[in-house]
Amino acid sequence: MTRQVRWWFSLALSLFLALTVSAATTRNDDSCDISVLPAATLLLPYFEVDLDDPAGETTLVTVTNVSNTDAVARVTLWTDRGYPAFSFNVFLTGYDAYSFNLHDVLGRGQIAPNAPWSSQANRRRGHFSEADPQLAMCEDAEPASVPASAIAALTTGSVSEECEDVGGVHENAVGYATIDVVGNCSTNTPLDPAYWIRDLRNDNILLGDYQQLRVGEGIAEGGPLVHIRAIPGKDFPRTFYARFQDSTSPGRDARQPLPSQFAARWTEGTSLKIWREGRAGTGAPCTAFASDENLTVTDLVTFDDQENAAGKGTARVELAAATKTAVGDEPFPQLGGAENGGWIYLNLDRSQRDDFGSQAWVTSSTRTADRSIAIDAIPLGNGCAAPAEPEARIEPRNGDDSCDIALLPAATLLLPYFEVDTDDRRGEQTIFTITNVSPVDQIARVTLWTDWAFPVITFNVYLTGYDVQTIDLYDVIERGIIAPHAGTGTDITDRGPRSGRNLSIDLGECTQLVGQLPEEYVTRMQTAFMEGVVPGLGTQEGCNNVGLEHDNAVGYATIDVVRNCAENPPTAAEYWTEDIGYDNVLIGDYRQTYVADGLAQGSTLVHIRAIPGVRFPRTFYARFQSGDAPRLDARQPLPSAVAVRSLQGSVYGYDTHYKIWREGITGREGTCATWDENMVTFTETVRFDEAENAWGDLPNDSPYPVYEYIVLPSTSRISANDSSVFPQMDNGAIAGWMYLNLDDPHEDRPWASQAWVITSMRDGLNLSVDVEGAALGNGCSPAAPITEVTVGTEPLGPRP
């Protein structure tokens, strides 16, 4: 085995990029949910494993217990036709994480190379971990072997002469995986009736992520698993596992249902990984799974960047329960031109004869010769949304907020951090895309902010119905070019045949929006983002105190739905009374590249919905509004506490950075003398290694508050190895995770200040990935207290 391959197997057992130390059992307002939260079930929608070549295609999975007590996770590997080929248990101590490489599991029969892994007596317990006396049958559990029938099911679709056609025939092992919180270490699968009576538990304590690698070609992509919470008191119209339970009590699992309609971005080289709910349920014979090869699709529509569209019409479209298909192939509609990007609408409901859509999940995977990025598609409704008829308009649909799992179309998008090398096009660059998923035109207002939350420039982007607009920040900041060279506007952007007029917006000033900025605006942007200085421009005074100095242009961006094409930034009073809109119709993603080193990372932008009917304790934009009307934006607030992975050092060149966005202090009253007040403190950092040893910012007998010296700007990219911000492990460990409480404790307010964190990991082989940090609650959660690891008394872990 080559050194390169050995390194990736080592990484496979240590990578877990999205962790947390709180459970969703805390009762928060569901309308505040935005991000991944601890769950009772995790779904890996698609995996692929080259069983012959260790450097070929493989899938890595990490499961994390976010509570301080023991837990058991039942992993089930299913074929691409929804047949449970094999299951095994993972015993986790408090705050424990377990990584497995499916090449090891399926290609070598090694579920846990460092056995005995599943025994309570043999698992190392950290200082802050506690036993759960309610767990049973795990004391003497031995590592399981993988039966040959499981390998056959995932590759040939045949288990035996009596059990054939349970999966497709593939060169590699193909399928999907579920991971459930259970109360014992039996070998029951969801097909067994006992699973729902004796095994399943409803603790929302699991978090997980995946990476899909092709080491021989330098390909790496990943993201969070689908996190599905258990809400036992909720009467869902259907649940995630409803088809596996008795029809008289189909909701024993209490799991949130998944949606059926999605919007997925595509460019050249994009494939869609699609998971779909099958038909076969509890007690189904082997012969029942053959039909899940051909699950009907209600509707597919492909749009290009100019809103040209192609649908399948009356053609019958079918997909199996787990597939990966290039957008240039059947069954996706082809436009027939020279288009190289756009988006695809997928209505994956397989039946129009019931009151809800069948469940699905979609991930857009784009691979080029030297880079790879995977981005989850955006659901156009949640699992409680009513199904859409084939002839219905394509648009977002509402559902019960307690069904929310993933990002949804929003009224505000946040790019937490951007970086632009203005000297070298092949250096660090940031590109983001905005898509209007509604059938009528919209106006998106983009504001670029410095790292001290100074609004440098604001511009409007006119979007026709179903329109897509890509913004290359190198073009904007270095060349002064916005959108295409001619800009956007009603006189510039052609309206597609399916795009209608939005009568709720004023297009009077939108005829021809700026495409080329004057030189003085370019100078203003470059000096602001790189030197922290802005020269005077027209009626705007100059200021030498708007940000830190950087080699590259650094800042963050917000994109808001607005009602006109005025030029007001969010710091203007008129923004909240005349401009701001409330249509949740925007989706977006970003890509950050370093072409010279062959690096690429990307993910979705932060999607922040407007919910005018909910009185939030604070809103995303509250600090920019007057005290007597602080919630005119009606935007969901972001959380303050997150957990992130760290992997730093060693001969393999592990390198972890955190892209951190933080809510500043200054609002509309910000002046040249006050922008540096957005260098704000945060409450606490705790670092764990993989043996659950913990380090805090200060020892717990220290008389000094932790937050007296931890200071960060409104946006930053900080190395996990920076000892001025993060505690460092002193035992030689290189892998672990960190708990970040990013609330500013000096602010006199009853709620925690907002934050967002992206874990950005690179290595010496020029492979890279971005994954959002896991929220420890939503934006309505109260501020988290200082923990016992540093100078507080509260334990890490879920609270009732």
PDB file of C-alpha atoms in Angstrom, residues 119-377:
ATOM      1  CA  SER A 119     -17.921  -3.459  24.291  1.00  0.00           C
ATOM      2  CA  GLN A 120     -18.753  -1.098  27.117  1.00  0.00           C
ATOM      3  CA  ALA A 121     -15.945  -2.575  29.184  1.00  0.00           C
ATOM      4  CA  ASN A 122     -13.305  -1.873  26.539  1.00  0.00           C
ATOM      5  CA  ARG A 123     -14.237   1.617  25.374  1.00  0.00           C
ATOM      6  CA  ARG A 124     -12.060   4.346  26.843  1.00  0.00           C
ATOM      7  CA  ARG A 125     -14.192   6.784  28.786  1.00  0.00           C
ATOM      8  CA  GLY A 126     -13.268  10.461  28.984  1.00  0.00           C
ATOM      9  CA  HIS A 127     -13.362  12.478  32.189  1.00  0.00           C
ATOM     10  CA  PHE A 128     -16.678  14.144  31.277  1.00  0.00           C
ATOM     11  CA  SER A 129     -18.400  10.968  29.998  1.00  0.00           C
ATOM     12  CA  GLU A 130     -20.983   9.028  32.031  1.00  0.00           C
ATOM     13  CA  ALA A 131     -22.431   5.517  31.754  1.00  0.00           C
ATOM     14  CA  ASP A 132     -26.040   4.919  30.728  1.00  0.00           C
ATOM     15  CA  PRO A 133     -27.384   2.026  32.848  1.00  0.00           C
ATOM     16  CA  GLN A 134     -30.425   1.683  30.556  1.00  0.00           C
ATOM     17  CA  LEU A 135     -28.381   0.324  27.646  1.00  0.00           C
ATOM     18  CA  ALA A 136     -28.534  -3.464  27.387  1.00  0.00           C
ATOM     19  CA  MET A 137     -26.801  -6.344  25.601  1.00  0.00           C
ATOM     20  CA  CYS A 138     -23.560  -4.512  24.792  1.00  0.00           C
ATOM     21  CA  GLU A 139     -21.241  -5.813  27.519  1.00  0.00           C
ATOM     22  CA  ASP A 140     -20.097  -8.882  25.586  1.00  0.00           C
ATOM     23  CA  ALA A 141     -20.614  -7.688  22.027  1.00  0.00           C
ATOM     24  CA  GLU A 142     -17.872  -8.764  19.645  1.00  0.00           C
ATOM     25  CA  PRO A 143     -16.923  -7.172  16.315  1.00  0.00           C
ATOM     26  CA  ALA A 144     -19.228  -8.539  13.634  1.00  0.00           C
ATOM     27  CA  SER A 145     -18.069  -9.978  10.335  1.00  0.00           C
ATOM     28  CA  VAL A 146     -19.587  -8.997   7.030  1.00  0.00           C
ATOM     29  CA  PRO A 147     -21.457 -11.912   5.405  1.00  0.00           C
ATOM     30  CA  ALA A 148     -20.801 -12.678   1.770  1.00  0.00           C
ATOM     31  CA  SER A 149     -24.505 -12.234   1.099  1.00  0.00           C
ATOM     32  CA  ALA A 150     -24.213  -8.543   2.020  1.00  0.00           C
ATOM     33  CA  ILE A 151     -21.411  -7.989  -0.494  1.00  0.00           C
ATOM     34  CA  ALA A 152     -23.413  -9.828  -3.142  1.00  0.00           C
ATOM     35  CA  ALA A 153     -26.528  -7.767  -2.441  1.00  0.00           C
ATOM     36  CA  LEU A 154     -24.645  -4.481  -2.892  1.00  0.00           C
ATOM     37  CA  THR A 155     -22.796  -5.525  -6.064  1.00  0.00           C
ATOM     38  CA  THR A 156     -24.873  -8.139  -7.926  1.00  0.00           C
ATOM     39  CA  GLY A 157     -28.272  -7.580  -6.282  1.00  0.00           C
ATOM     40  CA  SER A 158     -28.543 -11.311  -5.536  1.00  0.00           C
ATOM     41  CA  VAL A 159     -28.412 -12.770  -2.020  1.00  0.00           C
ATOM     42  CA  SER A 160     -29.338 -16.354  -2.924  1.00  0.00           C
ATOM     43  CA  GLU A 161     -31.370 -18.293  -5.481  1.00  0.00           C
ATOM     44  CA  GLU A 162     -34.460 -17.536  -3.424  1.00  0.00           C
ATOM     45  CA  CYS A 163     -33.541 -13.875  -2.933  1.00  0.00           C
ATOM     46  CA  GLU A 164     -32.630 -12.168  -6.191  1.00  0.00           C
ATOM     47  CA  ASP A 165     -33.107  -8.703  -7.681  1.00  0.00           C
ATOM     48  CA  VAL A 166     -32.807  -6.930  -4.320  1.00  0.00           C
ATOM     49  CA  GLY A 167     -30.350  -4.494  -5.918  1.00  0.00           C
ATOM     50  CA  GLY A 168     -28.802  -3.544  -9.212  1.00  0.00           C
ATOM     51  CA  VAL A 169     -25.655  -4.963 -10.795  1.00  0.00           C
ATOM     52  CA  HIS A 170     -22.669  -2.633 -10.316  1.00  0.00           C
ATOM     53  CA  GLU A 171     -18.890  -2.743 -10.703  1.00  0.00           C
ATOM     54  CA  ASN A 172     -18.650  -1.126  -7.263  1.00  0.00           C
ATOM     55  CA  ALA A 173     -20.756  -1.667  -4.139  1.00  0.00           C
ATOM     56  CA  VAL A 174     -23.605   0.857  -4.271  1.00  0.00           C
ATOM     57  CA  GLY A 175     -26.360   1.728  -1.820  1.00  0.00           C
ATOM     58  CA  TYR A 176     -27.327   4.021   1.051  1.00  0.00           C
ATOM     59  CA  ALA A 177     -27.049   3.891   4.851  1.00  0.00           C
ATOM     60  CA  THR A 178     -29.150   4.779   7.889  1.00  0.00           C
ATOM     61  CA  ILE A 179     -27.864   5.235  11.443  1.00  0.00           C
ATOM     62  CA  ASP A 180     -30.358   5.120  14.316  1.00  0.00           C
ATOM     63  CA  VAL A 181     -30.154   5.657  18.065  1.00  0.00           C
ATOM     64  CA  VAL A 182     -31.078   2.311  19.654  1.00  0.00           C
ATOM     65  CA  GLY A 183     -31.228   0.909  23.177  1.00  0.00           C
ATOM     66  CA  ASN A 184     -29.427  -2.394  22.675  1.00  0.00           C
ATOM     67  CA  CYS A 185     -26.933  -4.221  20.469  1.00  0.00           C
ATOM     68  CA  SER A 186     -29.249  -6.683  18.717  1.00  0.00           C
ATOM     69  CA  THR A 187     -28.906  -7.375  14.998  1.00  0.00           C
ATOM     70  CA  ASN A 188     -32.496  -6.455  14.064  1.00  0.00           C
ATOM     71  CA  THR A 189     -32.958  -4.349  10.937  1.00  0.00           C
ATOM     72  CA  PRO A 190     -35.846  -1.940  10.229  1.00  0.00           C
ATOM     73  CA  LEU A 191     -37.577  -4.830   8.427  1.00  0.00           C
ATOM     74  CA  ASP A 192     -38.034  -6.607  11.786  1.00  0.00           C
ATOM     75  CA  PRO A 193     -41.193  -5.680  13.756  1.00  0.00           C
ATOM     76  CA  ALA A 194     -39.149  -5.887  16.969  1.00  0.00           C
ATOM     77  CA  TYR A 195     -37.046  -2.938  15.770  1.00  0.00           C
ATOM     78  CA  TRP A 196     -39.885  -0.527  16.527  1.00  0.00           C
ATOM     79  CA  ILE A 197     -40.914  -2.132  19.815  1.00  0.00           C
ATOM     80  CA  ARG A 198     -37.647  -3.079  21.536  1.00  0.00           C
ATOM     81  CA  ASP A 199     -34.752  -1.358  19.774  1.00  0.00           C
ATOM     82  CA  LEU A 200     -35.432   2.194  18.602  1.00  0.00           C
ATOM     83  CA  ARG A 201     -34.931   5.201  20.905  1.00  0.00           C
ATOM     84  CA  ASN A 202     -35.880   8.812  20.351  1.00  0.00           C
ATOM     85  CA  ASP A 203     -32.814  10.616  21.774  1.00  0.00           C
ATOM     86  CA  ASN A 204     -31.685  13.435  19.486  1.00  0.00           C
ATOM     87  CA  ILE A 205     -27.985  13.024  20.224  1.00  0.00           C
ATOM     88  CA  LEU A 206     -26.293  11.941  16.983  1.00  0.00           C
ATOM     89  CA  LEU A 207     -24.360  14.018  14.516  1.00  0.00           C
ATOM     90  CA  GLY A 208     -22.497  12.790  11.453  1.00  0.00           C
ATOM     91  CA  ASP A 209     -20.756  13.574   8.198  1.00  0.00           C
ATOM     92  CA  TYR A 210     -19.403  11.777   5.159  1.00  0.00           C
ATOM     93  CA  GLN A 211     -16.534  12.066   2.723  1.00  0.00           C
ATOM     94  CA  GLN A 212     -16.416  10.419  -0.693  1.00  0.00           C
ATOM     95  CA  LEU A 213     -12.896   9.898  -2.011  1.00  0.00           C
ATOM     96  CA  ARG A 214     -11.112   8.727  -5.099  1.00  0.00           C
ATOM     97  CA  VAL A 215      -7.600   8.895  -3.716  1.00  0.00           C
ATOM     98  CA  GLY A 216      -5.887   7.795  -6.899  1.00  0.00           C
ATOM     99  CA  GLU A 217      -7.316  10.820  -8.730  1.00  0.00           C
ATOM    100  CA  GLY A 218      -7.044  13.310  -5.880  1.00  0.00           C
ATOM    101  CA  ILE A 219     -10.839  13.659  -5.566  1.00  0.00           C
ATOM    102  CA  ALA A 220     -12.476  14.499  -2.228  1.00  0.00           C
ATOM    103  CA  GLU A 221     -15.935  15.818  -1.407  1.00  0.00           C
ATOM    104  CA  GLY A 222     -18.153  15.672   1.629  1.00  0.00           C
ATOM    105  CA  GLY A 223     -20.744  17.225   3.868  1.00  0.00           C
ATOM    106  CA  PRO A 224     -23.086  16.523   6.752  1.00  0.00           C
ATOM    107  CA  LEU A 225     -25.314  13.474   6.752  1.00  0.00           C
ATOM    108  CA  VAL A 226     -29.063  14.140   6.635  1.00  0.00           C
ATOM    109  CA  HIS A 227     -30.055  14.771  10.262  1.00  0.00           C
ATOM    110  CA  ILE A 228     -33.572  13.534  11.069  1.00  0.00           C
ATOM    111  CA  ARG A 229     -34.930  14.401  14.519  1.00  0.00           C
ATOM    112  CA  ALA A 230     -37.413  12.402  16.559  1.00  0.00           C
ATOM    113  CA  ILE A 231     -40.358  14.489  17.807  1.00  0.00           C
ATOM    114  CA  PRO A 232     -42.615  11.978  19.611  1.00  0.00           C
ATOM    115  CA  GLY A 233     -45.352  14.475  20.468  1.00  0.00           C
ATOM    116  CA  LYS A 234     -45.856  15.506  16.863  1.00  0.00           C
ATOM    117  CA  ASP A 235     -48.609  14.017  14.704  1.00  0.00           C
ATOM    118  CA  PHE A 236     -46.760  13.940  11.379  1.00  0.00           C
ATOM    119  CA  PRO A 237     -48.748  13.114   8.212  1.00  0.00           C
ATOM    120  CA  ARG A 238     -46.105  10.433   7.693  1.00  0.00           C
ATOM    121  CA  THR A 239     -42.714   9.691   9.285  1.00  0.00           C
ATOM    122  CA  PHE A 240     -39.354   8.808   7.821  1.00  0.00           C
ATOM    123  CA  TYR A 241     -39.774   5.100   8.646  1.00  0.00           C
ATOM    124  CA  ALA A 242     -43.578   4.858   8.374  1.00  0.00           C
ATOM    125  CA  ARG A 243     -43.555   2.187   5.639  1.00  0.00           C
ATOM    126  CA  PHE A 244     -41.656  -0.250   7.876  1.00  0.00           C
ATOM    127  CA  GLN A 245     -44.249  -0.202  10.669  1.00  0.00           C
ATOM    128  CA  ASP A 246     -47.668  -1.682  11.291  1.00  0.00           C
ATOM    129  CA  SER A 247     -50.335   0.230   9.397  1.00  0.00           C
ATOM    130  CA  THR A 248     -52.362   0.640  12.604  1.00  0.00           C
ATOM    131  CA  SER A 249     -49.483   2.496  14.319  1.00  0.00           C
ATOM    132  CA  PRO A 250     -47.181   3.727  11.526  1.00  0.00           C
ATOM    133  CA  GLY A 251     -45.493   6.540  13.439  1.00  0.00           C
ATOM    134  CA  ARG A 252     -43.640   4.714  16.211  1.00  0.00           C
ATOM    135  CA  ASP A 253     -40.320   6.079  14.956  1.00  0.00           C
ATOM    136  CA  ALA A 254     -41.555   9.704  15.377  1.00  0.00           C
ATOM    137  CA  ARG A 255     -38.902  10.776  12.833  1.00  0.00           C
ATOM    138  CA  GLN A 256     -39.392  13.883  10.727  1.00  0.00           C
ATOM    139  CA  PRO A 257     -40.319  13.122   7.116  1.00  0.00           C
ATOM    140  CA  LEU A 258     -38.118  14.240   4.236  1.00  0.00           C
ATOM    141  CA  PRO A 259     -39.326  16.411   1.326  1.00  0.00           C
ATOM    142  CA  SER A 260     -39.998  15.414  -2.264  1.00  0.00           C
ATOM    143  CA  GLN A 261     -39.236  18.612  -4.269  1.00  0.00           C
ATOM    144  CA  PHE A 262     -35.758  20.084  -4.781  1.00  0.00           C
ATOM    145  CA  ALA A 263     -33.765  22.691  -6.664  1.00  0.00           C
ATOM    146  CA  ALA A 264     -30.269  21.490  -7.587  1.00  0.00           C
ATOM    147  CA  ARG A 265     -27.508  23.566  -9.190  1.00  0.00           C
ATOM    148  CA  TRP A 266     -25.654  22.092 -12.144  1.00  0.00           C
ATOM    149  CA  THR A 267     -22.595  22.948 -14.209  1.00  0.00           C
ATOM    150  CA  GLU A 268     -20.485  20.924 -16.604  1.00  0.00           C
ATOM    151  CA  GLY A 269     -19.381  17.708 -14.909  1.00  0.00           C
ATOM    152  CA  THR A 270     -22.265  17.624 -12.397  1.00  0.00           C
ATOM    153  CA  SER A 271     -23.965  14.417 -11.279  1.00  0.00           C
ATOM    154  CA  LEU A 272     -26.915  14.189  -8.901  1.00  0.00           C
ATOM    155  CA  LYS A 273     -26.858  11.691  -6.034  1.00  0.00           C
ATOM    156  CA  ILE A 274     -30.490  10.913  -5.305  1.00  0.00           C
ATOM    157  CA  TRP A 275     -32.062   8.936  -2.449  1.00  0.00           C
ATOM    158  CA  ARG A 276     -35.730   7.966  -2.733  1.00  0.00           C
ATOM    159  CA  GLU A 277     -38.267   6.323  -0.472  1.00  0.00           C
ATOM    160  CA  GLY A 278     -39.038   2.825  -1.737  1.00  0.00           C
ATOM    161  CA  ARG A 279     -42.279   0.853  -1.584  1.00  0.00           C
ATOM    162  CA  ALA A 280     -41.335  -2.396   0.180  1.00  0.00           C
ATOM    163  CA  GLY A 281     -41.971  -2.317   3.930  1.00  0.00           C
ATOM    164  CA  THR A 282     -41.955  -4.463   7.064  1.00  0.00           C
ATOM    165  CA  GLY A 283     -42.046  -8.192   6.383  1.00  0.00           C
ATOM    166  CA  ALA A 284     -41.629  -7.706   2.637  1.00  0.00           C
ATOM    167  CA  PRO A 285     -40.297 -10.815   0.838  1.00  0.00           C
ATOM    168  CA  CYS A 286     -37.165 -10.577  -1.286  1.00  0.00           C
ATOM    169  CA  THR A 287     -39.265 -10.479  -4.423  1.00  0.00           C
ATOM    170  CA  ALA A 288     -40.833  -7.175  -3.337  1.00  0.00           C
ATOM    171  CA  PHE A 289     -37.614  -5.178  -3.755  1.00  0.00           C
ATOM    172  CA  ALA A 290     -37.246  -5.738  -7.484  1.00  0.00           C
ATOM    173  CA  SER A 291     -39.961  -3.151  -8.131  1.00  0.00           C
ATOM    174  CA  ASP A 292     -37.950  -0.458  -6.329  1.00  0.00           C
ATOM    175  CA  GLU A 293     -35.631  -0.345  -9.332  1.00  0.00           C
ATOM    176  CA  ASN A 294     -38.320   1.639 -11.145  1.00  0.00           C
ATOM    177  CA  LEU A 295     -39.735   4.306  -8.831  1.00  0.00           C
ATOM    178  CA  THR A 296     -41.731   6.808 -10.854  1.00  0.00           C
ATOM    179  CA  VAL A 297     -40.683  10.483 -10.878  1.00  0.00           C
ATOM    180  CA  THR A 298     -43.425  13.094 -11.124  1.00  0.00           C
ATOM    181  CA  ASP A 299     -41.517  15.931 -12.803  1.00  0.00           C
ATOM    182  CA  LEU A 300     -38.043  17.051 -13.916  1.00  0.00           C
ATOM    183  CA  VAL A 301     -37.243  20.458 -15.446  1.00  0.00           C
ATOM    184  CA  THR A 302     -33.790  21.671 -16.495  1.00  0.00           C
ATOM    185  CA  PHE A 303     -33.093  25.433 -16.593  1.00  0.00           C
ATOM    186  CA  ASP A 304     -30.011  27.121 -17.995  1.00  0.00           C
ATOM    187  CA  ASP A 305     -28.613  30.474 -16.824  1.00  0.00           C
ATOM    188  CA  GLN A 306     -30.925  32.311 -19.255  1.00  0.00           C
ATOM    189  CA  GLU A 307     -34.131  30.676 -17.947  1.00  0.00           C
ATOM    190  CA  ASN A 308     -34.475  28.452 -20.994  1.00  0.00           C
ATOM    191  CA  ALA A 309     -36.219  25.304 -19.792  1.00  0.00           C
ATOM    192  CA  ALA A 310     -36.737  21.729 -20.889  1.00  0.00           C
ATOM    193  CA  GLY A 311     -39.055  19.235 -19.206  1.00  0.00           C
ATOM    194  CA  LYS A 312     -39.815  15.568 -19.683  1.00  0.00           C
ATOM    195  CA  GLY A 313     -43.377  16.215 -20.820  1.00  0.00           C
ATOM    196  CA  THR A 314     -45.394  13.013 -20.836  1.00  0.00           C
ATOM    197  CA  ALA A 315     -42.308  10.756 -20.931  1.00  0.00           C
ATOM    198  CA  ARG A 316     -42.228   8.269 -18.065  1.00  0.00           C
ATOM    199  CA  VAL A 317     -39.210   8.745 -15.775  1.00  0.00           C
ATOM    200  CA  GLU A 318     -38.060   6.166 -13.251  1.00  0.00           C
ATOM    201  CA  LEU A 319     -35.209   6.065 -10.737  1.00  0.00           C
ATOM    202  CA  ALA A 320     -34.147   3.496  -8.152  1.00  0.00           C
ATOM    203  CA  ALA A 321     -33.951   4.122  -4.398  1.00  0.00           C
ATOM    204  CA  ALA A 322     -30.294   5.269  -4.585  1.00  0.00           C
ATOM    205  CA  THR A 323     -28.678   6.556  -7.781  1.00  0.00           C
ATOM    206  CA  LYS A 324     -25.911   8.748  -9.109  1.00  0.00           C
ATOM    207  CA  THR A 325     -26.583  10.135 -12.582  1.00  0.00           C
ATOM    208  CA  ALA A 326     -24.805  12.762 -14.714  1.00  0.00           C
ATOM    209  CA  VAL A 327     -27.061  15.687 -15.634  1.00  0.00           C
ATOM    210  CA  GLY A 328     -26.001  15.252 -19.259  1.00  0.00           C
ATOM    211  CA  ASP A 329     -27.575  11.788 -19.365  1.00  0.00           C
ATOM    212  CA  GLU A 330     -31.066  10.410 -19.221  1.00  0.00           C
ATOM    213  CA  PRO A 331     -33.397  10.800 -17.399  1.00  0.00           C
ATOM    214  CA  PHE A 332     -32.650  14.510 -17.067  1.00  0.00           C
ATOM    215  CA  PRO A 333     -34.155  16.790 -19.745  1.00  0.00           C
ATOM    216  CA  GLN A 334     -31.571  18.141 -22.192  1.00  0.00           C
ATOM    217  CA  LEU A 335     -31.683  21.708 -23.489  1.00  0.00           C
ATOM    218  CA  GLY A 336     -29.891  20.930 -26.722  1.00  0.00           C
ATOM    219  CA  GLY A 337     -27.682  24.037 -26.795  1.00  0.00           C
ATOM    220  CA  ALA A 338     -24.239  25.059 -25.590  1.00  0.00           C
ATOM    221  CA  GLU A 339     -25.358  25.727 -22.015  1.00  0.00           C
ATOM    222  CA  ASN A 340     -22.844  25.007 -19.250  1.00  0.00           C
ATOM    223  CA  GLY A 341     -24.843  25.727 -16.107  1.00  0.00           C
ATOM    224  CA  GLY A 342     -28.183  26.375 -14.471  1.00  0.00           C
ATOM    225  CA  TRP A 343     -30.471  24.509 -12.103  1.00  0.00           C
ATOM    226  CA  ILE A 344     -32.789  21.510 -12.116  1.00  0.00           C
ATOM    227  CA  TYR A 345     -36.232  21.233 -10.542  1.00  0.00           C
ATOM    228  CA  LEU A 346     -36.980  17.737  -9.242  1.00  0.00           C
ATOM    229  CA  ASN A 347     -40.396  16.601  -8.054  1.00  0.00           C
ATOM    230  CA  LEU A 348     -39.470  13.125  -6.855  1.00  0.00           C
ATOM    231  CA  ASP A 349     -42.894  12.160  -5.573  1.00  0.00           C
ATOM    232  CA  ARG A 350     -43.603   8.687  -6.987  1.00  0.00           C
ATOM    233  CA  SER A 351     -47.380   8.746  -6.536  1.00  0.00           C
ATOM    234  CA  GLN A 352     -50.102  11.346  -7.068  1.00  0.00           C
ATOM    235  CA  ARG A 353     -52.686   9.193  -5.280  1.00  0.00           C
ATOM    236  CA  ASP A 354     -52.045  10.308  -1.689  1.00  0.00           C
ATOM    237  CA  ASP A 355     -51.976  13.492   0.383  1.00  0.00           C
ATOM    238  CA  PHE A 356     -48.204  13.817   0.729  1.00  0.00           C
ATOM    239  CA  GLY A 357     -45.139  13.410  -1.446  1.00  0.00           C
ATOM    240  CA  SER A 358     -42.877  10.408  -1.134  1.00  0.00           C
ATOM    241  CA  GLN A 359     -39.554  11.229   0.497  1.00  0.00           C
ATOM    242  CA  ALA A 360     -36.253  11.993  -1.207  1.00  0.00           C
ATOM    243  CA  TRP A 361     -32.859  13.714  -0.862  1.00  0.00           C
ATOM    244  CA  VAL A 362     -30.566  15.178  -3.543  1.00  0.00           C
ATOM    245  CA  THR A 363     -26.894  16.186  -3.566  1.00  0.00           C
ATOM    246  CA  SER A 364     -25.196  17.934  -6.487  1.00  0.00           C
ATOM    247  CA  SER A 365     -21.699  16.520  -7.088  1.00  0.00           C
ATOM    248  CA  THR A 366     -19.424  18.360  -9.520  1.00  0.00           C
ATOM    249  CA  ARG A 367     -16.092  16.830 -10.445  1.00  0.00           C
ATOM    250  CA  THR A 368     -13.535  18.234 -12.844  1.00  0.00           C
ATOM    251  CA  ALA A 369     -10.064  17.025 -13.772  1.00  0.00           C
ATOM    252  CA  ASP A 370      -8.532  18.317 -10.544  1.00  0.00           C
ATOM    253  CA  ARG A 371     -11.331  19.462  -8.216  1.00  0.00           C
ATOM    254  CA  SER A 372     -14.534  18.156  -6.688  1.00  0.00           C
ATOM    255  CA  ILE A 373     -17.379  19.781  -4.734  1.00  0.00           C
ATOM    256  CA  ALA A 374     -20.606  18.316  -3.316  1.00  0.00           C
ATOM    257  CA  ILE A 375     -23.491  20.633  -2.363  1.00  0.00           C
ATOM    258  CA  ASP A 376     -26.879  19.551  -1.048  1.00  0.00           C
ATOM    259  CA  ALA A 377     -29.828  20.543  -3.202  1.00  0.00           C
TER     260      ALA A 377
END
